mmCIF file of C-alpha atoms and ligand atoms in Angstrom:
data_model
loop_
_atom_site.group_PDB
_atom_site.id
_atom_site.type_symbol
_atom_site.label_atom_id
_atom_site.label_comp_id
_atom_site.label_asym_id
_atom_site.label_seq_id
_atom_site.Cartn_x
_atom_site.Cartn_y
_atom_site.Cartn_z
ATOM 1 C CA UNK A 1 121.850 5.405 180.491
ATOM 2 C CA UNK A 2 124.130 8.513 180.836
ATOM 3 C CA UNK A 3 126.772 8.522 178.507
ATOM 4 C CA UNK A 4 130.222 8.962 179.705
ATOM 5 C CA UNK A 5 131.272 12.843 181.616
ATOM 6 C CA UNK A 6 134.588 13.844 179.254
ATOM 7 C CA UNK A 7 137.813 15.086 181.020
ATOM 8 C CA UNK A 8 137.132 18.360 179.666
ATOM 9 C CA UNK A 9 133.937 19.389 181.496
ATOM 10 C CA UNK A 10 136.410 18.952 184.654
ATOM 11 C CA UNK A 11 139.817 20.449 183.781
ATOM 12 C CA UNK A 12 137.978 23.616 185.132
ATOM 13 C CA UNK A 13 136.563 23.055 188.346
ATOM 14 C CA UNK A 14 138.972 24.365 191.166
ATOM 15 C CA UNK A 15 140.126 22.323 193.603
ATOM 16 C CA UNK A 16 137.496 22.832 195.913
ATOM 17 C CA UNK A 17 135.142 21.896 193.755
ATOM 18 C CA UNK A 18 136.221 18.612 192.149
ATOM 19 C CA UNK A 19 137.119 18.151 196.114
ATOM 20 C CA UNK A 20 133.413 18.133 196.964
ATOM 21 C CA UNK A 21 132.088 16.329 193.789
ATOM 22 C CA UNK A 22 135.056 13.276 195.017
ATOM 23 C CA UNK A 23 133.576 13.387 198.413
ATOM 24 C CA UNK A 24 130.176 13.438 197.281
ATOM 25 C CA UNK A 25 130.752 10.619 194.853
ATOM 26 C CA UNK A 26 132.882 8.759 197.273
ATOM 27 C CA UNK A 27 129.690 8.280 199.792
ATOM 28 C CA UNK A 28 127.994 7.193 196.979
ATOM 29 C CA UNK A 29 130.013 4.331 195.756
ATOM 30 C CA UNK A 30 130.272 3.204 199.625
ATOM 31 C CA UNK A 31 131.940 -0.608 199.827
ATOM 32 C CA UNK A 32 132.421 -1.308 196.135
ATOM 33 C CA UNK A 33 135.189 1.548 195.904
ATOM 34 C CA UNK A 34 138.756 1.659 197.236
ATOM 35 C CA UNK A 35 141.261 4.565 196.604
ATOM 36 C CA UNK A 36 144.798 3.965 197.749
ATOM 37 C CA UNK A 37 147.363 6.811 197.179
ATOM 38 C CA UNK A 38 151.123 6.763 197.630
ATOM 39 C CA UNK A 39 153.086 8.493 200.066
ATOM 40 C CA UNK A 40 154.136 10.899 197.012
ATOM 41 C CA UNK A 41 150.203 11.939 196.037
ATOM 42 C CA UNK A 42 149.837 15.475 196.439
ATOM 43 C CA UNK A 43 148.005 16.459 199.343
ATOM 44 C CA UNK A 44 144.324 17.323 198.001
ATOM 45 C CA UNK A 45 144.595 13.931 196.872
ATOM 46 C CA UNK A 46 146.424 12.231 198.854
ATOM 47 C CA UNK A 47 143.918 13.198 201.989
ATOM 48 C CA UNK A 48 140.891 10.839 199.633
ATOM 49 C CA UNK A 49 142.561 7.741 200.250
ATOM 50 C CA UNK A 50 141.655 4.969 202.190
ATOM 51 C CA UNK A 51 144.963 3.212 201.932
ATOM 52 C CA UNK A 52 148.207 5.217 201.825
ATOM 53 C CA UNK A 53 151.308 3.477 201.601
ATOM 54 C CA UNK A 54 155.338 2.520 199.880
ATOM 55 C CA UNK A 55 154.998 -0.510 197.039
ATOM 56 C CA UNK A 56 154.669 -2.694 198.992
ATOM 57 C CA UNK A 57 152.151 -2.123 201.578
ATOM 58 C CA UNK A 58 149.782 -0.828 198.576
ATOM 59 C CA UNK A 59 150.256 -3.728 196.404
ATOM 60 C CA UNK A 60 149.299 -6.140 199.556
ATOM 61 C CA UNK A 61 146.388 -3.665 199.936
ATOM 62 C CA UNK A 62 145.546 -4.643 196.763
ATOM 63 C CA UNK A 63 145.593 -8.043 196.876
ATOM 64 C CA UNK A 64 143.938 -8.046 199.710
ATOM 65 C CA UNK A 65 141.023 -5.492 198.545
ATOM 66 C CA UNK A 66 137.190 -6.662 198.130
ATOM 67 C CA UNK A 67 136.195 -3.405 196.485
ATOM 68 C CA UNK A 68 135.114 -3.903 193.144
ATOM 69 C CA UNK A 69 136.625 -0.726 191.841
ATOM 70 C CA UNK A 70 140.520 0.271 192.717
ATOM 71 C CA UNK A 71 141.164 3.772 192.126
ATOM 72 C CA UNK A 72 145.327 3.717 191.976
ATOM 73 C CA UNK A 73 146.476 7.411 192.772
ATOM 74 C CA UNK A 74 149.783 6.766 192.263
ATOM 75 C CA UNK A 75 151.266 5.717 188.593
ATOM 76 C CA UNK A 76 151.355 3.149 185.905
ATOM 77 C CA UNK A 77 153.167 0.323 186.880
ATOM 78 C CA UNK A 78 151.164 0.520 190.483
ATOM 79 C CA UNK A 79 147.734 0.314 188.766
ATOM 80 C CA UNK A 80 149.252 -2.339 186.462
ATOM 81 C CA UNK A 81 150.423 -4.306 189.787
ATOM 82 C CA UNK A 82 146.807 -4.038 191.641
ATOM 83 C CA UNK A 83 144.828 -5.610 188.706
ATOM 84 C CA UNK A 84 147.262 -8.983 188.686
ATOM 85 C CA UNK A 85 147.041 -8.971 191.882
ATOM 86 C CA UNK A 86 143.648 -8.206 192.506
ATOM 87 C CA UNK A 87 140.282 -10.592 191.103
ATOM 88 C CA UNK A 88 139.912 -11.331 187.831
ATOM 89 C CA UNK A 89 136.286 -9.042 188.413
ATOM 90 C CA UNK A 90 137.894 -6.778 190.035
ATOM 91 C CA UNK A 91 138.852 -2.966 187.764
ATOM 92 C CA UNK A 92 141.815 -1.688 188.209
ATOM 93 C CA UNK A 93 141.644 2.276 187.202
ATOM 94 C CA UNK A 94 144.556 5.366 186.993
ATOM 95 C CA UNK A 95 143.104 8.261 186.834
ATOM 96 C CA UNK A 96 145.456 10.040 183.977
ATOM 97 C CA UNK A 97 146.747 7.461 181.955
ATOM 98 C CA UNK A 98 149.601 10.101 181.739
ATOM 99 C CA UNK A 99 151.266 9.095 185.178
ATOM 100 C CA UNK A 100 153.759 7.277 184.237
ATOM 101 C CA UNK A 101 157.611 6.491 185.954
ATOM 102 C CA UNK A 102 160.373 7.919 183.612
ATOM 103 C CA UNK A 103 162.311 5.317 185.559
ATOM 104 C CA UNK A 104 160.400 2.656 184.560
ATOM 105 C CA UNK A 105 160.709 3.159 180.815
ATOM 106 C CA UNK A 106 164.556 2.679 181.300
ATOM 107 C CA UNK A 107 164.187 -0.595 180.876
ATOM 108 C CA UNK A 108 161.598 -2.289 178.255
ATOM 109 C CA UNK A 109 160.881 -5.453 176.817
ATOM 110 C CA UNK A 110 163.080 -5.801 173.991
ATOM 111 C CA UNK A 111 165.947 -4.165 175.679
ATOM 112 C CA UNK A 112 166.205 -6.777 178.585
ATOM 113 C CA UNK A 113 165.667 -9.753 176.085
ATOM 114 C CA UNK A 114 168.086 -8.775 173.863
ATOM 115 C CA UNK A 115 170.436 -8.301 176.911
ATOM 116 C CA UNK A 116 169.158 -12.188 177.907
ATOM 117 C CA UNK A 117 170.619 -13.514 174.208
ATOM 118 C CA UNK A 118 173.561 -11.589 174.655
ATOM 119 C CA UNK A 119 174.562 -12.630 177.428
ATOM 120 C CA UNK A 120 174.111 -16.351 176.437
ATOM 121 C CA UNK A 121 176.914 -15.789 174.528
ATOM 122 C CA UNK A 122 178.560 -15.606 177.372
ATOM 123 C CA UNK A 123 177.342 -18.390 180.198
ATOM 124 C CA UNK A 124 173.667 -20.272 179.910
ATOM 125 C CA UNK A 125 171.101 -17.081 181.620
ATOM 126 C CA UNK A 126 169.518 -19.546 182.705
ATOM 127 C CA UNK A 127 171.465 -21.324 184.605
ATOM 128 C CA UNK A 128 173.356 -19.266 186.033
ATOM 129 C CA UNK A 129 171.154 -15.843 186.600
ATOM 130 C CA UNK A 130 168.402 -14.669 188.434
ATOM 131 C CA UNK A 131 166.311 -11.373 187.066
ATOM 132 C CA UNK A 132 164.941 -9.142 189.555
ATOM 133 C CA UNK A 133 162.661 -6.763 188.366
ATOM 134 C CA UNK A 134 161.817 -3.285 190.540
ATOM 135 C CA UNK A 135 158.651 -3.033 190.946
ATOM 136 C CA UNK A 136 158.784 0.507 188.780
ATOM 137 C CA UNK A 137 158.769 -2.363 185.643
ATOM 138 C CA UNK A 138 155.837 -2.510 183.102
ATOM 139 C CA UNK A 139 153.830 -5.545 183.436
ATOM 140 C CA UNK A 140 156.023 -7.253 180.555
ATOM 141 C CA UNK A 141 158.849 -7.353 182.399
ATOM 142 C CA UNK A 142 157.343 -8.753 185.190
ATOM 143 C CA UNK A 143 156.629 -11.514 183.084
ATOM 144 C CA UNK A 144 159.625 -12.052 181.485
ATOM 145 C CA UNK A 145 161.023 -12.361 185.528
ATOM 146 C CA UNK A 146 158.344 -15.224 186.429
ATOM 147 C CA UNK A 147 159.293 -17.385 182.556
ATOM 148 C CA UNK A 148 162.989 -16.824 183.917
ATOM 149 C CA UNK A 149 162.796 -17.860 187.555
ATOM 150 C CA UNK A 150 163.073 -14.454 188.648
ATOM 151 C CA UNK A 151 160.763 -12.321 191.165
ATOM 152 C CA UNK A 152 160.129 -8.820 192.008
ATOM 153 C CA UNK A 153 161.727 -6.275 194.519
ATOM 154 C CA UNK A 154 160.266 -2.755 196.108
ATOM 155 C CA UNK A 155 162.435 -1.016 198.263
ATOM 156 C CA UNK A 156 161.314 -2.714 201.130
ATOM 157 C CA UNK A 157 162.031 -6.106 200.299
ATOM 158 C CA UNK A 158 165.221 -5.567 197.967
ATOM 159 C CA UNK A 159 167.773 -7.504 200.690
ATOM 160 C CA UNK A 160 165.271 -10.049 200.924
ATOM 161 C CA UNK A 161 164.308 -10.476 197.351
ATOM 162 C CA UNK A 162 168.016 -10.661 196.406
ATOM 163 C CA UNK A 163 169.169 -13.423 199.531
ATOM 164 C CA UNK A 164 166.360 -15.524 197.678
ATOM 165 C CA UNK A 165 167.575 -14.735 194.152
ATOM 166 C CA UNK A 166 171.180 -15.835 195.243
ATOM 167 C CA UNK A 167 169.778 -18.653 196.403
ATOM 168 C CA UNK A 168 168.785 -19.665 193.281
ATOM 169 C CA UNK A 169 171.444 -18.825 191.130
ATOM 170 C CA UNK A 170 174.912 -17.205 191.438
ATOM 171 C CA UNK A 171 174.139 -14.311 189.149
ATOM 172 C CA UNK A 172 171.423 -11.408 189.368
ATOM 173 C CA UNK A 173 170.434 -9.452 186.830
ATOM 174 C CA UNK A 174 168.589 -5.892 188.441
ATOM 175 C CA UNK A 175 166.288 -3.564 186.309
ATOM 176 C CA UNK A 176 165.860 -0.674 185.958
ATOM 177 C CA UNK A 177 167.001 1.032 188.960
ATOM 178 C CA UNK A 178 170.951 0.616 189.283
ATOM 179 C CA UNK A 179 170.791 2.127 192.941
ATOM 180 C CA UNK A 180 168.542 0.136 194.490
ATOM 181 C CA UNK A 181 170.897 -2.524 193.246
ATOM 182 C CA UNK A 182 174.283 -1.571 193.983
ATOM 183 C CA UNK A 183 172.959 0.018 197.776
ATOM 184 C CA UNK A 184 171.581 -3.440 198.652
ATOM 185 C CA UNK A 185 174.272 -5.575 197.211
ATOM 186 C CA UNK A 186 176.906 -3.647 198.855
ATOM 187 C CA UNK A 187 174.966 -3.374 202.093
ATOM 188 C CA UNK A 188 174.877 -7.495 202.114
ATOM 189 C CA UNK A 189 178.953 -7.388 201.365
ATOM 190 C CA UNK A 190 179.049 -7.699 197.325
ATOM 191 C CA UNK A 191 182.116 -5.787 196.666
ATOM 192 C CA UNK A 192 181.629 -2.484 194.174
ATOM 193 C CA UNK A 193 183.670 -4.321 191.795
ATOM 194 C CA UNK A 194 181.397 -6.987 191.595
ATOM 195 C CA UNK A 195 178.839 -4.807 190.234
ATOM 196 C CA UNK A 196 178.778 -3.817 186.749
ATOM 197 C CA UNK A 197 176.623 -1.662 185.214
ATOM 198 C CA UNK A 198 174.866 -2.594 181.964
ATOM 199 C CA UNK A 199 174.776 0.115 179.252
ATOM 200 C CA UNK A 200 171.742 -1.263 177.174
ATOM 201 C CA UNK A 201 173.105 1.336 174.328
ATOM 202 C CA UNK A 202 176.084 -0.779 174.291
ATOM 203 C CA UNK A 203 177.004 -4.388 172.817
ATOM 204 C CA UNK A 204 177.514 -6.807 175.970
ATOM 205 C CA UNK A 205 176.314 -4.088 178.044
ATOM 206 C CA UNK A 206 179.755 -2.397 177.285
ATOM 207 C CA UNK A 207 181.274 -4.823 179.184
ATOM 208 C CA UNK A 208 183.620 -7.561 178.376
ATOM 209 C CA UNK A 209 182.829 -10.909 179.127
ATOM 210 C CA UNK A 210 185.747 -11.624 181.866
ATOM 211 C CA UNK A 211 184.048 -8.799 183.340
ATOM 212 C CA UNK A 212 180.301 -10.474 183.403
ATOM 213 C CA UNK A 213 182.053 -14.386 184.286
ATOM 214 C CA UNK A 214 183.474 -12.024 187.373
ATOM 215 C CA UNK A 215 179.611 -9.904 188.122
ATOM 216 C CA UNK A 216 177.585 -10.876 190.921
ATOM 217 C CA UNK A 217 175.096 -8.391 190.139
ATOM 218 C CA UNK A 218 174.496 -6.725 186.719
ATOM 219 C CA UNK A 219 172.774 -3.859 187.016
ATOM 220 C CA UNK A 220 170.543 -1.849 184.715
ATOM 221 C CA UNK A 221 171.511 1.771 183.720
ATOM 222 C CA UNK A 222 168.536 2.522 184.878
ATOM 223 C CA UNK A 223 167.771 5.411 187.775
ATOM 224 C CA UNK A 224 165.170 7.909 188.758
ATOM 225 C CA UNK A 225 165.337 11.231 187.648
ATOM 226 C CA UNK A 226 163.980 12.825 190.572
ATOM 227 C CA UNK A 227 166.416 10.615 193.324
ATOM 228 C CA UNK A 228 169.581 11.521 191.221
ATOM 229 C CA UNK A 229 169.608 15.199 192.874
ATOM 230 C CA UNK A 230 170.828 14.438 195.506
ATOM 231 C CA UNK A 231 174.481 14.830 195.928
ATOM 232 C CA UNK A 232 177.231 14.183 199.516
ATOM 233 C CA UNK A 233 177.627 18.033 199.115
ATOM 234 C CA UNK A 234 174.421 19.297 199.956
ATOM 235 C CA UNK A 235 174.484 16.331 202.770
ATOM 236 C CA UNK A 236 178.121 17.993 203.445
ATOM 237 C CA UNK A 237 176.599 21.624 203.253
ATOM 238 C CA UNK A 238 173.781 20.662 205.866
ATOM 239 C CA UNK A 239 175.993 19.285 208.749
ATOM 240 C CA UNK A 240 178.354 22.087 208.329
ATOM 241 C CA UNK A 241 175.935 23.966 209.629
ATOM 242 C CA UNK A 242 173.622 21.377 211.342
ATOM 243 C CA UNK A 243 175.952 18.755 212.843
ATOM 244 C CA UNK A 244 173.268 16.590 214.917
ATOM 245 C CA UNK A 245 171.509 16.413 211.936
ATOM 246 C CA UNK A 246 170.152 12.832 210.885
ATOM 247 C CA UNK A 247 169.629 11.662 207.412
ATOM 248 C CA UNK A 248 167.588 9.687 205.545
ATOM 249 C CA UNK A 249 167.500 9.051 202.193
ATOM 250 C CA UNK A 250 165.706 6.755 199.689
ATOM 251 C CA UNK A 251 167.784 3.495 198.048
ATOM 252 C CA UNK A 252 166.794 5.125 194.713
ATOM 253 C CA UNK A 253 169.150 8.048 195.614
ATOM 254 C CA UNK A 254 173.098 7.356 195.006
ATOM 255 C CA UNK A 255 175.271 5.448 196.416
ATOM 256 C CA UNK A 256 177.298 8.378 197.782
ATOM 257 C CA UNK A 257 174.070 10.303 199.329
ATOM 258 C CA UNK A 258 173.683 6.340 200.888
ATOM 259 C CA UNK A 259 176.845 6.061 202.640
ATOM 260 C CA UNK A 260 176.722 9.026 204.022
ATOM 261 C CA UNK A 261 173.112 8.558 205.307
ATOM 262 C CA UNK A 262 172.411 7.253 209.091
ATOM 263 C CA UNK A 263 169.131 6.006 207.392
ATOM 264 C CA UNK A 264 167.864 4.108 204.505
ATOM 265 C CA UNK A 265 165.123 2.926 203.202
ATOM 266 C CA UNK A 266 161.435 3.332 201.990
ATOM 267 C CA UNK A 267 158.490 6.143 201.857
ATOM 268 C CA UNK A 268 156.801 3.625 204.668
ATOM 269 C CA UNK A 269 160.501 3.325 206.277
ATOM 270 C CA UNK A 270 161.110 7.093 206.221
ATOM 271 C CA UNK A 271 158.149 8.052 207.690
ATOM 272 C CA UNK A 272 158.070 5.226 210.414
ATOM 273 C CA UNK A 273 161.471 6.310 210.985
ATOM 274 C CA UNK A 274 161.011 10.524 211.966
ATOM 275 C CA UNK A 275 157.253 9.310 213.445
ATOM 276 C CA UNK A 276 159.235 7.405 216.323
ATOM 277 C CA UNK A 277 161.976 9.612 216.555
ATOM 278 C CA UNK A 278 162.641 12.125 220.120
ATOM 279 C CA UNK A 279 161.267 15.693 219.666
ATOM 280 C CA UNK A 280 163.964 18.281 219.006
ATOM 281 C CA UNK A 281 165.019 15.849 216.300
ATOM 282 C CA UNK A 282 166.425 17.694 212.727
ATOM 283 C CA UNK A 283 166.688 15.595 209.737
ATOM 284 C CA UNK A 284 168.000 15.722 205.877
ATOM 285 C CA UNK A 285 165.189 13.376 203.433
ATOM 286 C CA UNK A 286 165.906 12.518 200.284
ATOM 287 C CA UNK A 287 163.015 11.472 198.713
ATOM 288 C CA UNK A 288 160.470 13.424 196.729
ATOM 289 C CA UNK A 289 159.051 17.327 197.561
ATOM 290 C CA UNK A 290 155.250 15.978 197.995
ATOM 291 C CA UNK A 291 156.062 13.520 201.032
ATOM 292 C CA UNK A 292 158.716 15.349 202.219
ATOM 293 C CA UNK A 293 156.397 18.583 202.769
ATOM 294 C CA UNK A 294 153.836 16.299 204.416
ATOM 295 C CA UNK A 295 156.148 15.482 206.311
ATOM 296 C CA UNK A 296 158.081 18.678 207.593
ATOM 297 C CA UNK A 297 154.292 20.063 208.577
ATOM 298 C CA UNK A 298 152.989 16.397 209.813
ATOM 299 C CA UNK A 299 155.954 16.827 212.954
ATOM 300 C CA UNK A 300 156.419 20.785 213.314
ATOM 301 C CA UNK A 301 153.746 19.930 216.239
ATOM 302 C CA UNK A 302 156.979 17.215 217.474
ATOM 303 C CA UNK A 303 158.557 20.234 217.301
ATOM 304 C CA UNK A 304 160.786 18.080 214.859
ATOM 305 C CA UNK A 305 162.351 19.367 212.139
ATOM 306 C CA UNK A 306 162.283 17.829 208.650
ATOM 307 C CA UNK A 307 164.579 19.756 205.146
ATOM 308 C CA UNK A 308 164.396 18.659 201.772
ATOM 309 C CA UNK A 309 168.503 17.463 200.738
ATOM 310 C CA UNK A 310 168.052 19.386 197.403
ATOM 311 C CA UNK A 311 168.480 23.517 196.827
ATOM 312 C CA UNK A 312 166.398 22.736 193.498
ATOM 313 C CA UNK A 313 162.796 20.960 193.510
ATOM 314 C CA UNK A 314 162.722 17.384 192.810
ATOM 315 C CA UNK A 315 158.921 16.630 192.508
ATOM 316 C CA UNK A 316 157.954 13.397 190.705
ATOM 317 C CA UNK A 317 156.103 15.614 187.950
ATOM 318 C CA UNK A 318 154.139 12.140 186.517
ATOM 319 C CA UNK A 319 153.129 11.062 190.593
ATOM 320 C CA UNK A 320 152.054 14.956 190.269
ATOM 321 C CA UNK A 321 149.860 14.172 187.163
ATOM 322 C CA UNK A 322 146.700 13.065 189.617
ATOM 323 C CA UNK A 323 144.995 15.882 190.418
ATOM 324 C CA UNK A 324 141.684 16.067 192.325
ATOM 325 C CA UNK A 325 140.000 16.824 188.499
ATOM 326 C CA UNK A 326 141.101 13.440 187.032
ATOM 327 C CA UNK A 327 139.754 12.032 190.394
ATOM 328 C CA UNK A 328 136.314 13.660 190.489
ATOM 329 C CA UNK A 329 136.364 12.745 186.502
ATOM 330 C CA UNK A 330 137.119 8.940 187.334
ATOM 331 C CA UNK A 331 135.106 8.764 190.574
ATOM 332 C CA UNK A 332 131.212 10.539 189.173
ATOM 333 C CA UNK A 333 131.852 8.313 186.070
ATOM 334 C CA UNK A 334 131.466 5.109 188.213
ATOM 335 C CA UNK A 335 128.647 6.996 190.487
ATOM 336 C CA UNK A 336 127.152 6.779 186.644
ATOM 337 C CA UNK A 337 127.931 3.269 185.678
ATOM 338 C CA UNK A 338 130.663 3.743 183.099
ATOM 339 C CA UNK A 339 134.762 3.030 183.652
ATOM 340 C CA UNK A 340 136.686 5.041 182.523
ATOM 341 C CA UNK A 341 141.306 4.546 182.690
ATOM 342 C CA UNK A 342 140.877 1.268 183.495
ATOM 343 C CA UNK A 343 144.014 -0.281 183.711
ATOM 344 C CA UNK A 344 144.232 -3.939 182.710
ATOM 345 C CA UNK A 345 147.311 -6.568 181.957
ATOM 346 C CA UNK A 346 146.626 -9.045 179.442
ATOM 347 C CA UNK A 347 145.614 -12.253 180.789
ATOM 348 C CA UNK A 348 148.786 -14.252 179.895
ATOM 349 C CA UNK A 349 151.063 -11.521 180.768
ATOM 350 C CA UNK A 350 149.315 -11.064 183.755
ATOM 351 C CA UNK A 351 149.930 -14.479 185.130
ATOM 352 C CA UNK A 352 153.485 -14.872 184.627
ATOM 353 C CA UNK A 353 153.968 -11.384 186.514
ATOM 354 C CA UNK A 354 151.527 -12.920 188.970
ATOM 355 C CA UNK A 355 154.541 -15.665 189.825
ATOM 356 C CA UNK A 356 157.287 -13.247 190.021
ATOM 357 C CA UNK A 357 155.033 -10.937 192.331
ATOM 358 C CA UNK A 358 153.755 -14.073 194.537
ATOM 359 C CA UNK A 359 157.130 -14.700 194.999
ATOM 360 C CA UNK A 360 158.738 -11.625 196.394
ATOM 361 C CA UNK A 361 155.094 -11.386 198.400
ATOM 362 C CA UNK A 362 156.507 -14.971 200.162
ATOM 363 C CA UNK A 363 160.074 -13.924 200.659
ATOM 364 C CA UNK A 364 158.641 -10.127 201.990
ATOM 365 C CA UNK A 365 159.243 -9.647 205.841
HETATM 366 P P1 LIG B 684 158.325 2.768 197.800
HETATM 367 O O1 LIG B 684 158.287 1.917 197.515
HETATM 368 O O2 LIG B 684 159.500 3.689 198.863
HETATM 369 O O3 LIG B 684 157.133 3.688 198.089
HETATM 370 O O4 LIG B 684 158.960 3.910 196.146
HETATM 371 C C1 LIG B 684 158.211 4.170 195.066
HETATM 372 C C2 LIG B 684 159.137 4.912 194.193
HETATM 373 O O5 LIG B 684 158.124 5.277 192.964
HETATM 374 C C3 LIG B 684 159.464 5.795 194.550
HETATM 375 O O6 LIG B 684 160.365 6.775 194.220
HETATM 376 FE FE1 LIG B 685 159.326 6.686 189.216
HETATM 377 FE FE2 LIG B 685 161.190 8.610 190.231
HETATM 378 FE FE3 LIG B 685 158.479 9.065 189.892
HETATM 379 FE FE4 LIG B 685 159.313 6.932 191.195
HETATM 380 S S1 LIG B 685 159.987 9.579 191.901
HETATM 381 S S2 LIG B 685 157.524 7.153 190.261
HETATM 382 S S3 LIG B 685 160.723 5.928 190.849
HETATM 383 S S4 LIG B 685 160.331 9.086 188.563
#
């Protein structure tokens, strides 16, 4: 039997060589393989995806896939979800293990468990708080939510998930993204004063017991380093030049940006909204650069002008780690019967995380 091919053998391949080898390996693997690609993937990788989507759509694809191998062109938490929701005999693979999510890293189990303990000095969290984790989080945090009657959300279903959560208990602890939590809570009618920020570096999150008792939502002090670059001033400057332009933003963007936007939603929502718009329309978009560039290219022919919101480059550098060379590497190894870069969540953790994910899938539109 052949030995595992090392990644070093692929580092010098040109994109064109890697591309040809990806196509050949895909052909050989046939229906045993499915490649899932998030919208933020670079074009050279994205074109090989059998299915593309936002986090919710791709988690559904993973749950319904029959393929033996699920190669996830996205980031680590997405491949973990694919492993958790797929059958035990299916194998989830992330082409580059360095493809994480800096926002997901802003909450960890030790911090969240400490927050839960500290909150119990003020109230009984298992009685009065539903923990909600954004899908951009490690599997052990999803398992925490599973154990504590909580749930997972994505940018598509955050509102439905919060409605469910408030039906269970009076308050929500929302992690790791404060912006998705605040933007969604505010649109549901929760005043800003009732959404407090939990600073995980400070005792009791930097809050007083009174602030905690009065809060509806306790928002983790996390954010996406890509989306926090978008500013309301960018919108003002653009509108001064193009008053008729439409503004569309991902809900990981700051509150002030979402407030000034005409539309706010997930990557899939952003794509569909621009696709369905009238020809001749102009769009300013607050989300990751690879997606915005693809939209600009795709809709130029329909006379829709798509612009990126920030004057500086805001690329998700971890999404970018998935390159054609890594994809060729994992696929050619699979052809030879070798699994490299498998993502496998420990069984007990996976079972608890699955509870929270399944609750999410049930309440999702
Ligand atoms: P979507 O689920 O909207 O695709 O968002 C995922 C993400 O990581 C955005 O930064
Ligand atoms: Fe994470 Fe932000 Fe990258 Fe999305 S864009 S994967 S939230 S770092």
